[in-house]
């Protein structure tokens, strides 16, 4: 059969790593008819928006997308297109497995952690009030009246909604993932000692869900600050980590650091019958167009996509090819060499070629 899949090349390093991943998937022999869809700053002039309706329509129709990273202006400008895609399509579960590959330079070996990040709520909800605006002033006045707390008049405000519904479905996702993949434990993580009505609610709702899995999957809770230290000191104690949106974003970069960097850390955004696969890393603009960065994070995201499609054998072959090329350490990008200036490092497309050659 032929799958029709949306391919969003992205910007910055996106087009290079997306093309590498597309070639590797095609080389597995799985038949895919790629439908190219645009998004990002470069298409604003053409469509009047960084996220054209046609792109969302393509994902809705095809149900599966592979997406390169997209740049978000920092501090000002348009809101994240990446976050908008997740929210528009209700891709509520962000799955980020981080696992050690032999041959990668890292202080740690045998890391095998799965971050499950809630993808639609929390401080990422985009409910923000700009400093100095009339609505911000009236919100501050209302909060002072209702909450009997002082807020400095020159404050900007971001709202953090965390619901029982949103929490229960992400925790259920984490437990179901644990059951399906033979994992032992789910750790819920928040800062419930300080934010009692949001992070406290996250733990309370998580505990309810955990009861349904008692005797099958172990459940525990950690505070996010302690969790960061624990992961650096004894990552082997942890298994599946379930977090609200912001903590999940930060902690998955930490986990990527444990396995050797963002260049090899894949991800998936999953909803009810819809899925968008993308690396954890961003558009790394300073490397754009140089054929320099590591394509593996994007290729391993495509491996997750093949698994999702039910193409387990192709997924295993592609992952084995990636692992083989990394273990040999010859045809790898600069970030996988012990000296980052090693002249024998190859480019993005040459590493993809080596992975394709290693496919059996
Ligand atoms: P980044 O992930 O783009 O890059 C940070 C650093 O990580 C790079 O400078 C590079 O040293 C390293 N790195 C990233 N990808 C790599 C790869 N494939 N191979 C080797 N090294 C790699 O993070 P940033 O600089 O904070 O963000 C740049 C832009 O990307 C921002 O506009 C941000 O909003 C956006 N972003 C997008 C996504 C997404 O599309 N889902 C995710 C994160 C950041």
Short mmCIF file of C-alpha atoms and ligand atoms in Angstrom, two decimals:
data_model
loop_
_atom_site.label_atom_id
_atom_site.label_comp_id
_atom_site.label_asym_id
_atom_site.label_seq_id
_atom_site.Cartn_x
_atom_site.Cartn_y
_atom_site.Cartn_z
CA UNK A 1 0.00 0.00 0.00
CA UNK A 2 1.03 3.64 -0.49
CA UNK A 3 0.70 6.07 2.44
CA UNK A 4 -0.05 9.71 1.75
CA UNK A 5 1.86 11.79 4.30
CA UNK A 6 2.20 15.53 4.80
CA UNK A 7 5.81 16.76 4.75
CA UNK A 8 6.48 20.20 6.26
CA UNK A 9 10.14 20.93 5.47
CA UNK A 10 10.33 23.80 8.01
CA UNK A 11 12.92 26.59 7.94
CA UNK A 12 16.49 27.13 9.14
CA UNK A 13 18.07 23.66 9.12
CA UNK A 14 14.58 22.17 8.60
CA UNK A 15 14.70 21.60 4.82
CA UNK A 16 18.09 19.82 5.06
CA UNK A 17 17.15 17.42 7.87
CA UNK A 18 13.65 16.82 6.45
CA UNK A 19 15.09 15.89 3.07
CA UNK A 20 17.57 13.52 4.76
CA UNK A 21 14.72 11.86 6.69
CA UNK A 22 12.50 11.62 3.61
CA UNK A 23 15.28 9.89 1.62
CA UNK A 24 15.93 7.43 4.46
CA UNK A 25 12.24 6.54 4.78
CA UNK A 26 11.93 6.07 1.01
CA UNK A 27 15.02 3.82 1.08
CA UNK A 28 13.27 1.42 3.49
CA UNK A 29 10.92 0.51 0.64
CA UNK A 30 7.79 1.69 2.47
CA UNK A 31 5.79 3.47 -0.23
CA UNK A 32 4.97 7.05 0.67
CA UNK A 33 3.37 9.75 -1.45
CA UNK A 34 4.69 12.91 0.26
CA UNK A 35 2.42 15.96 0.16
CA UNK A 36 4.58 19.05 0.72
CA UNK A 37 2.96 21.70 2.93
CA UNK A 38 4.38 25.11 3.81
CA UNK A 39 4.56 26.98 7.12
CA UNK A 40 6.74 29.54 8.90
CA UNK A 41 8.00 33.12 8.55
CA UNK A 42 8.94 32.64 4.87
CA UNK A 43 5.31 32.07 3.78
CA UNK A 44 3.73 35.06 5.57
CA UNK A 45 3.94 37.25 2.45
CA UNK A 46 2.34 34.54 0.31
CA UNK A 47 -0.51 33.49 2.65
CA UNK A 48 -0.78 36.37 5.16
CA UNK A 49 -0.09 33.90 7.98
CA UNK A 50 2.80 31.62 9.03
CA UNK A 51 0.34 28.71 9.29
CA UNK A 52 -1.79 28.48 6.12
CA UNK A 53 -5.18 26.71 6.39
CA UNK A 54 -4.06 24.46 3.53
CA UNK A 55 -1.25 23.06 5.72
CA UNK A 56 -3.61 22.21 8.58
CA UNK A 57 -6.09 20.77 6.04
CA UNK A 58 -3.34 18.56 4.59
CA UNK A 59 -2.51 17.11 8.03
CA UNK A 60 -6.20 16.61 8.85
CA UNK A 61 -6.73 14.79 5.55
CA UNK A 62 -3.59 12.62 5.60
CA UNK A 63 -3.68 12.09 9.41
CA UNK A 64 0.12 11.82 9.60
CA UNK A 65 2.83 14.46 9.05
CA UNK A 66 6.61 14.64 9.25
CA UNK A 67 7.66 18.15 10.16
CA UNK A 68 10.94 20.04 10.15
CA UNK A 69 11.58 22.73 12.78
CA UNK A 70 10.12 26.22 12.41
CA UNK A 71 11.60 29.45 13.77
CA UNK A 72 9.65 31.50 16.31
CA UNK A 73 10.70 35.13 16.86
CA UNK A 74 11.90 35.56 20.47
CA UNK A 75 10.05 38.00 22.74
CA UNK A 76 8.02 39.69 19.99
CA UNK A 77 6.43 38.86 16.62
CA UNK A 78 4.10 36.00 15.67
CA UNK A 79 3.32 33.15 18.06
CA UNK A 80 4.91 29.74 17.65
CA UNK A 81 3.60 27.86 14.60
CA UNK A 82 4.78 24.63 16.25
CA UNK A 83 2.58 25.26 19.28
CA UNK A 84 -0.30 26.38 17.01
CA UNK A 85 -0.20 23.10 15.03
CA UNK A 86 -0.31 21.06 18.26
CA UNK A 87 -3.20 23.10 19.65
CA UNK A 88 -5.22 23.36 16.41
CA UNK A 89 -5.07 19.59 15.90
CA UNK A 90 -5.34 18.78 19.62
CA UNK A 91 -2.10 16.78 19.49
CA UNK A 92 -2.18 16.53 23.26
CA UNK A 93 0.65 14.06 23.82
CA UNK A 94 4.25 14.94 23.09
CA UNK A 95 6.31 11.76 23.16
CA UNK A 96 10.09 12.11 23.41
CA UNK A 97 12.04 8.88 23.91
CA UNK A 98 15.70 9.47 24.77
CA UNK A 99 17.99 6.50 24.55
CA UNK A 100 21.77 6.04 24.43
CA UNK A 101 23.37 4.91 21.18
CA UNK A 102 26.75 3.19 21.27
CA UNK A 103 29.47 5.48 19.96
CA UNK A 104 27.93 8.79 21.01
CA UNK A 105 30.14 10.94 23.21
CA UNK A 106 28.27 11.40 26.47
CA UNK A 107 29.00 11.28 30.19
CA UNK A 108 26.22 8.69 30.44
CA UNK A 109 25.63 5.24 28.97
CA UNK A 110 22.48 3.14 28.96
CA UNK A 111 20.04 6.03 29.22
CA UNK A 112 16.53 4.88 28.36
CA UNK A 113 13.98 7.52 29.35
CA UNK A 114 10.66 8.45 27.81
CA UNK A 115 9.34 11.98 28.31
CA UNK A 116 5.57 12.35 27.94
CA UNK A 117 4.74 16.05 27.83
CA UNK A 118 1.25 17.55 27.91
CA UNK A 119 1.04 19.59 24.72
CA UNK A 120 -2.02 21.88 24.88
CA UNK A 121 -2.25 23.60 28.29
CA UNK A 122 -0.08 25.32 30.88
CA UNK A 123 1.90 28.48 30.15
CA UNK A 124 1.95 27.41 26.48
CA UNK A 125 -1.80 28.14 26.19
CA UNK A 126 -0.86 31.52 24.69
CA UNK A 127 -3.09 33.48 27.09
CA UNK A 128 -0.91 36.52 27.63
CA UNK A 129 -1.46 40.14 28.57
CA UNK A 130 1.12 42.68 27.46
CA UNK A 131 2.59 45.14 29.94
CA UNK A 132 0.92 48.56 29.86
CA UNK A 133 -2.14 47.58 27.78
CA UNK A 134 -5.57 48.67 29.14
CA UNK A 135 -6.81 45.07 29.39
CA UNK A 136 -3.69 44.15 31.38
CA UNK A 137 -4.35 47.00 33.80
CA UNK A 138 -7.96 45.94 34.32
CA UNK A 139 -6.87 42.28 34.76
CA UNK A 140 -4.35 43.36 37.40
CA UNK A 141 -7.05 45.38 39.18
CA UNK A 142 -9.43 42.39 39.07
CA UNK A 143 -6.80 39.94 40.36
CA UNK A 144 -5.90 42.33 43.19
CA UNK A 145 -9.60 42.53 44.10
CA UNK A 146 -10.27 38.78 43.90
CA UNK A 147 -6.95 37.41 45.10
CA UNK A 148 -6.09 40.12 47.60
CA UNK A 149 -2.52 40.10 46.28
CA UNK A 150 -0.46 43.01 44.96
CA UNK A 151 0.86 42.90 41.37
CA UNK A 152 3.32 45.55 40.15
CA UNK A 153 1.53 47.83 37.66
CA UNK A 154 4.35 47.45 35.10
CA UNK A 155 3.88 43.66 34.87
CA UNK A 156 3.12 41.49 31.86
CA UNK A 157 0.94 38.47 32.64
CA UNK A 158 0.91 34.91 31.26
CA UNK A 159 -1.89 32.60 32.38
CA UNK A 160 -1.25 28.97 33.32
CA UNK A 161 -4.36 26.80 32.90
CA UNK A 162 -4.05 23.13 33.91
CA UNK A 163 -7.25 21.08 33.84
CA UNK A 164 -8.31 17.75 35.33
CA UNK A 165 -9.42 16.67 31.82
CA UNK A 166 -6.10 17.60 30.19
CA UNK A 167 -4.06 16.04 32.98
CA UNK A 168 -6.01 12.79 33.12
CA UNK A 169 -5.68 12.18 29.39
CA UNK A 170 -1.92 12.81 29.30
CA UNK A 171 -1.30 10.65 32.38
CA UNK A 172 -3.47 7.91 30.88
CA UNK A 173 -1.40 8.21 27.69
CA UNK A 174 1.80 7.79 29.75
CA UNK A 175 0.47 4.70 31.54
CA UNK A 176 -0.90 3.14 28.33
CA UNK A 177 2.47 3.76 26.67
CA UNK A 178 4.19 2.11 29.67
CA UNK A 179 1.93 -0.96 29.43
CA UNK A 180 2.30 -1.27 25.65
CA UNK A 181 6.09 -0.88 25.71
CA UNK A 182 6.84 -3.05 28.74
CA UNK A 183 7.98 -0.15 30.93
CA UNK A 184 7.86 -0.42 34.73
CA UNK A 185 7.19 3.01 36.17
CA UNK A 186 5.56 6.39 35.51
CA UNK A 187 6.90 9.43 37.39
CA UNK A 188 4.60 12.47 37.47
CA UNK A 189 6.52 15.72 37.81
CA UNK A 190 5.42 19.23 38.79
CA UNK A 191 6.01 22.00 41.33
CA UNK A 192 2.97 21.30 43.49
CA UNK A 193 4.49 22.72 46.66
CA UNK A 194 4.35 26.21 45.14
CA UNK A 195 1.55 26.16 42.51
CA UNK A 196 -1.04 24.26 44.49
CA UNK A 197 -4.04 24.88 42.22
CA UNK A 198 -2.36 23.97 38.92
CA UNK A 199 0.61 21.71 39.65
CA UNK A 200 -1.17 20.41 42.76
CA UNK A 201 -4.15 19.56 40.56
CA UNK A 202 -1.77 17.82 38.12
CA UNK A 203 -0.58 15.45 40.88
CA UNK A 204 -4.11 14.89 42.25
CA UNK A 205 -5.52 14.02 38.81
CA UNK A 206 -2.45 11.86 38.02
CA UNK A 207 -2.94 9.89 41.26
CA UNK A 208 -6.53 9.12 40.24
CA UNK A 209 -5.39 7.69 36.90
CA UNK A 210 -2.50 5.79 38.54
CA UNK A 211 -4.99 3.82 40.68
CA UNK A 212 -6.33 2.18 37.49
CA UNK A 213 -2.86 0.75 36.81
CA UNK A 214 -2.01 -0.30 40.39
CA UNK A 215 -0.15 -3.61 40.46
CA UNK A 216 0.81 -3.26 36.79
CA UNK A 217 2.82 -0.03 36.55
CA UNK A 218 4.52 1.70 39.48
CA UNK A 219 3.66 5.37 40.09
CA UNK A 220 5.64 8.07 41.88
CA UNK A 221 5.84 11.86 42.07
CA UNK A 222 8.77 14.26 41.99
CA UNK A 223 9.16 18.02 42.17
CA UNK A 224 10.66 19.42 38.96
CA UNK A 225 13.71 21.02 40.60
CA UNK A 226 14.62 17.82 42.44
CA UNK A 227 13.92 15.83 39.25
CA UNK A 228 16.49 17.85 37.28
CA UNK A 229 19.16 17.04 39.86
CA UNK A 230 18.13 13.37 40.12
CA UNK A 231 18.28 12.91 36.35
CA UNK A 232 21.81 14.27 36.26
CA UNK A 233 22.91 12.16 39.23
CA UNK A 234 21.02 8.87 38.81
CA UNK A 235 19.03 8.72 35.58
CA UNK A 236 18.92 4.91 35.80
CA UNK A 237 16.24 5.19 38.51
CA UNK A 238 13.71 6.61 36.05
CA UNK A 239 11.60 5.26 33.22
CA UNK A 240 8.53 7.12 31.83
CA UNK A 241 8.35 10.78 32.91
CA UNK A 242 5.00 12.59 32.64
CA UNK A 243 4.93 16.39 32.86
CA UNK A 244 2.88 19.50 32.14
CA UNK A 245 3.84 21.41 29.00
CA UNK A 246 6.61 23.81 30.09
CA UNK A 247 8.45 21.44 32.44
CA UNK A 248 8.18 18.74 29.75
CA UNK A 249 9.81 21.00 27.19
CA UNK A 250 12.71 21.87 29.47
CA UNK A 251 13.22 18.37 30.83
CA UNK A 252 13.26 16.79 27.37
CA UNK A 253 16.19 19.04 26.40
CA UNK A 254 17.92 17.91 29.60
CA UNK A 255 17.28 14.28 28.64
CA UNK A 256 18.61 15.00 25.12
CA UNK A 257 21.77 16.32 26.81
CA UNK A 258 22.14 13.03 28.70
CA UNK A 259 22.23 11.02 25.46
CA UNK A 260 24.66 13.30 23.64
CA UNK A 261 22.66 16.26 22.36
CA UNK A 262 19.72 17.52 20.37
CA UNK A 263 21.14 16.07 17.17
CA UNK A 264 19.91 12.59 18.07
CA UNK A 265 16.69 13.23 20.06
CA UNK A 266 13.41 12.45 18.24
CA UNK A 267 9.79 13.28 19.04
CA UNK A 268 6.13 12.84 18.16
CA UNK A 269 2.99 14.89 18.75
CA UNK A 270 0.00 12.58 19.04
CA UNK A 271 -3.76 13.16 19.22
CA UNK A 272 -6.88 11.13 18.49
CA UNK A 273 -6.09 9.68 15.06
CA UNK A 274 -3.67 12.48 14.10
CA UNK A 275 0.11 12.52 14.47
CA UNK A 276 2.91 14.97 13.64
CA UNK A 277 6.48 13.69 13.99
CA UNK A 278 9.31 16.15 14.60
CA UNK A 279 12.71 16.31 16.29
CA UNK A 280 13.04 18.01 19.68
CA UNK A 281 15.53 20.49 18.26
CA UNK A 282 14.67 23.80 16.65
CA UNK A 283 15.70 25.48 13.41
CA UNK A 284 19.29 26.27 14.57
CA UNK A 285 19.40 29.29 12.19
CA UNK A 286 23.16 29.76 12.49
CA UNK A 287 23.69 26.41 10.73
CA UNK A 288 21.00 26.87 8.05
CA UNK A 289 21.98 25.98 4.50
CA UNK A 290 25.41 24.65 5.47
CA UNK A 291 24.73 20.89 5.12
CA UNK A 292 26.34 20.57 8.55
CA UNK A 293 23.88 19.51 11.27
CA UNK A 294 22.97 16.02 12.37
CA UNK A 295 19.98 14.52 10.51
CA UNK A 296 19.55 11.69 13.07
CA UNK A 297 16.94 13.39 15.33
CA UNK A 298 14.73 13.88 12.29
CA UNK A 299 15.43 10.37 10.95
CA UNK A 300 14.59 8.82 14.34
CA UNK A 301 11.38 10.89 14.38
CA UNK A 302 10.62 9.23 11.04
CA UNK A 303 11.34 5.86 12.72
CA UNK A 304 8.63 6.72 15.28
CA UNK A 305 6.37 7.57 12.33
CA UNK A 306 7.00 4.20 10.66
CA UNK A 307 6.16 2.44 13.96
CA UNK A 308 2.96 4.49 14.21
CA UNK A 309 2.02 3.43 10.68
CA UNK A 310 2.48 -0.21 11.69
CA UNK A 311 5.66 -0.57 9.59
CA UNK A 312 7.60 -2.06 12.51
CA UNK A 313 10.08 -4.04 10.40
CA UNK A 314 11.04 -0.95 8.34
CA UNK A 315 11.28 1.11 11.53
CA UNK A 316 13.62 -1.46 13.13
CA UNK A 317 15.80 -1.63 10.00
CA UNK A 318 16.11 2.14 9.80
CA UNK A 319 16.91 2.48 13.51
CA UNK A 320 19.52 -0.29 13.22
CA UNK A 321 21.11 1.51 10.23
CA UNK A 322 21.28 4.76 12.23
CA UNK A 323 22.76 2.93 15.23
CA UNK A 324 25.32 1.19 12.99
CA UNK A 325 26.54 4.42 11.38
CA UNK A 326 26.79 6.15 14.78
CA UNK A 327 28.66 3.18 16.28
CA UNK A 328 31.20 3.17 13.42
CA UNK A 329 31.74 6.90 13.99
CA UNK A 330 33.16 7.55 10.52
CA UNK A 331 30.42 9.08 8.36
CA UNK A 332 28.92 11.19 11.12
CA UNK A 333 28.33 14.92 11.53
CA UNK A 334 30.60 17.21 13.59
CA UNK A 335 28.52 16.91 16.79
CA UNK A 336 29.20 13.16 16.97
CA UNK A 337 32.98 13.51 16.64
CA UNK A 338 35.10 13.76 19.80
CA UNK A 339 36.59 16.97 18.41
CA UNK A 340 33.90 19.25 16.97
CA UNK A 341 36.45 20.61 14.47
CA UNK A 342 37.40 17.14 13.24
CA UNK A 343 37.83 17.61 9.46
CA UNK A 344 36.64 14.04 8.83
CA UNK A 345 33.09 14.95 9.93
CA UNK A 346 30.62 14.59 7.06
CA UNK A 347 27.65 16.76 6.12
CA UNK A 348 23.92 16.21 6.71
CA UNK A 349 23.25 14.60 3.34
CA UNK A 350 26.42 12.44 3.45
CA UNK A 351 25.40 11.03 6.84
CA UNK A 352 21.96 10.26 5.37
CA UNK A 353 23.72 8.52 2.44
CA UNK A 354 25.71 6.39 4.90
CA UNK A 355 22.52 5.43 6.76
CA UNK A 356 20.83 4.50 3.47
CA UNK A 357 23.86 2.35 2.53
CA UNK A 358 23.68 0.62 5.94
CA UNK A 359 19.99 -0.29 5.47
CA UNK A 360 19.52 -4.04 5.16
P1 LIG B 1 17.83 24.80 18.46
O1 LIG B 1 17.38 23.45 18.86
O2 LIG B 1 17.41 25.26 17.11
O3 LIG B 1 19.42 24.89 18.51
C1 LIG B 1 20.19 24.93 19.70
C2 LIG B 1 21.54 24.32 19.42
O4 LIG B 1 21.42 22.90 19.43
C3 LIG B 1 22.13 24.65 18.05
O5 LIG B 1 22.82 25.86 18.05
C4 LIG B 1 23.05 23.47 17.83
O6 LIG B 1 24.26 23.66 18.53
C5 LIG B 1 22.30 22.34 18.48
N1 LIG B 1 21.49 21.59 17.50
C6 LIG B 1 20.17 21.71 17.23
N2 LIG B 1 19.82 20.85 16.27
C7 LIG B 1 20.92 20.18 15.92
C8 LIG B 1 21.19 19.15 14.97
N3 LIG B 1 20.24 18.62 14.19
N4 LIG B 1 22.47 18.71 14.86
C9 LIG B 1 23.45 19.20 15.63
N5 LIG B 1 23.26 20.17 16.56
C10 LIG B 1 22.00 20.65 16.70
O7 LIG B 1 17.31 25.80 19.61
P2 LIG B 1 17.25 27.40 19.66
O8 LIG B 1 18.51 27.96 19.09
O9 LIG B 1 16.85 27.69 21.03
O10 LIG B 1 16.04 27.78 18.70
C11 LIG B 1 16.17 28.20 17.34
C12 LIG B 1 14.79 28.41 16.77
O11 LIG B 1 14.10 27.16 16.68
C13 LIG B 1 13.89 29.34 17.59
O12 LIG B 1 13.20 30.18 16.70
C14 LIG B 1 12.94 28.39 18.28
O13 LIG B 1 11.70 28.99 18.56
C15 LIG B 1 12.80 27.30 17.24
N6 LIG B 1 12.38 26.00 17.78
C16 LIG B 1 11.52 25.27 17.02
C17 LIG B 1 11.14 24.03 17.44
C18 LIG B 1 10.19 23.25 16.56
O14 LIG B 1 10.10 23.53 15.38
N7 LIG B 1 9.48 22.28 17.10
C19 LIG B 1 11.64 23.47 18.62
C20 LIG B 1 12.57 24.23 19.36
C21 LIG B 1 12.94 25.50 18.93
#
